[in-house]
XYZ file of C-alpha atoms in Angstrom:
255
model
C 0.000 0.000 0.000
C 2.814 2.393 0.913
C 4.523 1.602 -2.417
C 1.422 2.515 -4.453
C 0.789 5.614 -2.324
C 4.341 6.803 -3.025
C 3.670 6.648 -6.767
C 0.558 8.786 -6.327
C 2.549 11.286 -4.253
C 5.085 11.519 -7.085
C 2.334 12.987 -9.245
C 0.949 15.266 -6.556
C 4.340 16.784 -5.666
C 5.363 17.477 -9.266
C 5.355 21.258 -10.027
C 4.065 20.497 -13.527
C 1.001 18.891 -11.947
C 0.360 22.082 -9.983
C 0.706 24.189 -13.137
C -1.654 21.886 -15.000
C -4.286 22.222 -12.263
C -4.013 26.035 -12.329
C -4.220 26.076 -16.146
C -7.308 23.850 -16.245
C -8.917 25.948 -13.513
C -8.186 29.155 -15.436
C -9.666 27.734 -18.635
C -12.741 26.349 -16.878
C -13.709 29.376 -14.764
C -16.224 31.896 -16.049
C -15.038 34.633 -13.689
C -12.761 37.036 -15.535
C -11.034 38.366 -12.408
C -10.265 34.860 -11.153
C -9.109 33.808 -14.616
C -6.652 36.706 -14.759
C -5.316 35.945 -11.290
C -4.893 32.282 -12.131
C -2.992 33.072 -15.333
C -0.706 35.462 -13.422
C -0.152 32.743 -10.816
C 0.660 30.259 -13.548
C 3.205 32.625 -15.088
C 4.781 33.240 -11.677
C 5.043 29.489 -11.044
C 6.654 28.916 -14.428
C 9.218 31.662 -13.852
C 9.962 30.526 -10.300
C 10.393 26.798 -10.944
C 12.347 27.297 -14.184
C 14.735 29.889 -12.738
C 18.283 28.436 -12.665
C 19.643 30.559 -9.809
C 16.787 29.778 -7.384
C 16.865 26.089 -8.266
C 20.641 25.920 -7.909
C 20.525 27.420 -4.416
C 17.721 25.184 -3.162
C 19.036 21.936 -4.651
C 22.613 22.735 -3.635
C 21.567 23.295 -0.020
C 19.855 19.894 0.052
C 22.432 17.755 -1.730
C 25.252 15.935 0.032
C 28.194 17.265 -1.967
C 30.217 14.778 -4.050
C 33.892 14.147 -3.354
C 36.607 12.940 -5.690
C 37.612 9.290 -5.706
C 41.152 10.397 -4.783
C 39.844 11.067 -1.270
C 39.446 7.297 -0.819
C 42.818 6.136 0.473
C 41.816 2.618 1.572
C 39.512 0.423 -0.546
C 36.026 -0.242 0.773
C 34.877 -3.838 1.001
C 31.554 -3.206 -0.750
C 30.212 -0.345 -2.831
C 26.408 -0.326 -2.514
C 24.908 1.046 -5.741
C 21.266 1.966 -5.234
C 18.710 1.325 -7.956
C 17.420 4.047 -10.223
C 19.838 3.756 -13.145
C 17.251 1.949 -15.288
C 14.249 3.770 -16.746
C 12.692 0.659 -18.270
C 13.501 -2.502 -20.187
C 12.825 -2.430 -23.921
C 11.401 -5.834 -24.843
C 11.746 -5.110 -28.550
C 15.466 -4.347 -28.541
C 16.184 -6.469 -25.438
C 18.089 -3.558 -23.951
C 18.004 -1.531 -20.772
C 16.945 2.081 -21.305
C 18.845 4.153 -18.771
C 17.527 6.980 -16.624
C 19.143 10.309 -15.805
C 20.484 8.661 -12.629
C 22.683 6.193 -14.523
C 25.671 8.038 -13.013
C 25.138 5.785 -9.970
C 26.046 2.730 -12.029
C 28.833 4.420 -13.993
C 30.535 5.763 -10.881
C 30.204 2.374 -9.201
C 32.021 0.761 -12.118
C 34.660 3.501 -12.042
C 35.271 2.988 -8.328
C 35.685 -0.749 -8.820
C 38.013 -0.362 -11.786
C 40.142 2.159 -9.891
C 40.483 -0.174 -6.911
C 38.421 1.929 -4.501
C 35.863 -0.817 -3.820
C 36.397 -4.575 -3.806
C 32.843 -5.653 -4.599
C 29.715 -4.037 -6.033
C 26.311 -4.625 -4.463
C 23.533 -3.782 -6.906
C 20.456 -2.943 -4.856
C 17.180 -2.807 -6.729
C 14.252 -5.025 -7.583
C 11.303 -3.646 -9.519
C 10.117 -0.110 -8.856
C 7.228 -0.521 -11.282
C 3.641 -1.178 -10.278
C 2.780 -2.836 -13.600
C 6.053 -4.664 -14.285
C 7.164 -6.505 -11.128
C 9.294 -8.832 -13.252
C 11.697 -6.016 -14.238
C 14.372 -6.630 -11.603
C 16.844 -3.807 -12.151
C 19.839 -5.390 -10.443
C 19.527 -8.525 -12.591
C 19.566 -6.462 -15.772
C 22.476 -4.339 -14.582
C 24.511 -7.367 -13.569
C 24.864 -8.101 -17.279
C 26.332 -4.627 -17.759
C 28.945 -5.262 -15.060
C 29.854 -8.622 -16.563
C 30.297 -6.998 -19.969
C 32.654 -4.528 -18.274
C 34.790 -7.528 -17.234
C 33.846 -7.358 -13.572
C 34.017 -10.936 -12.220
C 30.737 -12.487 -11.147
C 32.184 -13.270 -7.717
C 32.641 -9.531 -7.130
C 28.965 -8.769 -7.827
C 26.342 -9.014 -5.094
C 22.686 -8.822 -6.109
C 19.770 -7.549 -4.052
C 16.633 -8.105 -6.126
C 13.689 -7.624 -3.746
C 13.601 -3.889 -2.945
C 11.109 -1.491 -4.510
C 12.046 1.749 -2.770
C 14.810 3.384 -0.748
C 13.688 1.927 2.575
C 13.694 -1.583 1.139
C 17.065 -0.893 -0.551
C 18.500 -0.328 2.903
C 16.784 -3.224 4.688
C 17.534 -5.798 1.987
C 21.117 -4.621 1.427
C 21.864 -4.558 5.145
C 20.601 -8.132 5.450
C 23.175 -9.225 2.879
C 26.225 -7.539 4.396
C 25.549 -7.331 8.145
C 27.072 -10.735 8.855
C 30.543 -9.527 7.839
C 30.821 -12.068 5.028
C 32.019 -9.384 2.633
C 33.824 -7.203 5.168
C 32.699 -4.302 7.302
C 33.517 -1.162 5.331
C 30.761 -0.002 2.990
C 30.462 2.860 0.529
C 26.973 4.064 -0.381
C 26.700 5.245 -3.988
C 23.606 7.187 -4.955
C 22.482 10.580 -6.261
C 23.458 13.648 -4.245
C 19.788 14.653 -3.825
C 18.921 11.137 -2.673
C 21.776 10.682 -0.209
C 20.182 12.209 2.936
C 17.156 9.911 2.840
C 19.291 6.917 1.854
C 21.742 7.373 4.713
C 18.858 7.760 7.179
C 17.367 4.479 5.952
C 20.658 2.594 6.182
C 21.267 3.848 9.724
C 17.809 2.618 10.663
C 18.628 -0.740 9.039
C 21.679 -1.071 11.276
C 24.696 -0.204 9.135
C 26.601 3.039 8.644
C 28.041 3.234 5.127
C 30.164 6.176 4.031
C 28.276 8.408 1.542
C 29.650 8.800 -1.975
C 27.351 11.205 -3.796
C 27.044 11.134 -7.566
C 24.659 12.592 -10.154
C 24.812 16.082 -8.587
C 22.245 18.544 -9.920
C 23.929 21.632 -8.487
C 27.381 23.021 -9.118
C 29.628 26.047 -8.820
C 28.033 29.492 -8.841
C 28.185 31.018 -12.318
C 26.827 34.547 -12.512
C 25.986 34.619 -16.206
C 22.684 35.359 -17.930
C 21.837 31.714 -18.553
C 22.573 30.834 -14.902
C 20.701 33.762 -13.346
C 17.649 34.583 -15.420
C 17.161 32.384 -18.502
C 14.315 29.891 -17.873
C 15.258 26.234 -18.288
C 12.833 23.325 -18.178
C 15.510 21.139 -16.598
C 15.074 23.192 -13.428
C 11.454 22.090 -13.147
C 12.706 18.513 -13.229
C 15.226 19.321 -10.491
C 12.455 20.783 -8.337
C 10.465 17.609 -8.881
C 13.399 15.555 -7.606
C 14.052 17.640 -4.503
C 10.348 17.907 -3.626
C 10.123 14.133 -3.940
C 12.953 13.825 -1.426
C 11.420 16.306 1.023
C 8.053 14.572 0.986
C 9.822 11.211 1.141
C 11.668 12.225 4.303
C 8.419 13.264 5.972
C 6.537 10.133 4.910
C 9.398 7.845 5.896
C 9.548 9.504 9.312
C 5.800 9.003 9.798
C 6.088 5.375 8.698
C 9.030 4.751 11.038
C 11.439 3.999 8.201
C 13.972 6.538 9.446
């Protein structure tokens, strides 16, 4: 039930959903004064959520900042790569279609190849209501094998459907010390706060390794201060999802 409710919340917390509601309301109303106010509100929302400077400041304040791999002086026993790299599986081409968060997988591979982690734990079952058979970690294991990562250095967690279950299921695999006791958590910078809270609750304390950062250095140019950009609406969607997720997880006792 919580899983389905989270998918509904994804729609409700999306700024585009809010804009759509205001637009439909403005078109449907017969009151000219209300219509004008709604259209002004819609314009203000579009300017606010698409503004790069505002988005950069908000997202940057929320993200756990990435660090360079050179800061890792002693290899970690396991790098835990959270799911989210796969958008869907294309049955026609028999290929994984990657999401914008594929940096999680790429950086995990890079860390392994550079000797910073000894094993990779792929955490992720199916996050789809209609396609429970799409087990992300199983699909991505093939990618690791094609990158010449030995099968014995790949750990699969295939049951989780969300961040809380990522933590619980992953912790169950590594808590016994079979793979060592030093863990690196690899996930998106915006996702790291909620992920770390879930892993602490699950009984392990991995070291955060943020990737897929959506904020960066301040650049005071026209395109970074004023020029609207639809990508910023997407970034707001991500950070709002995390804020609501933190609240809901706290209520549910997940963190």
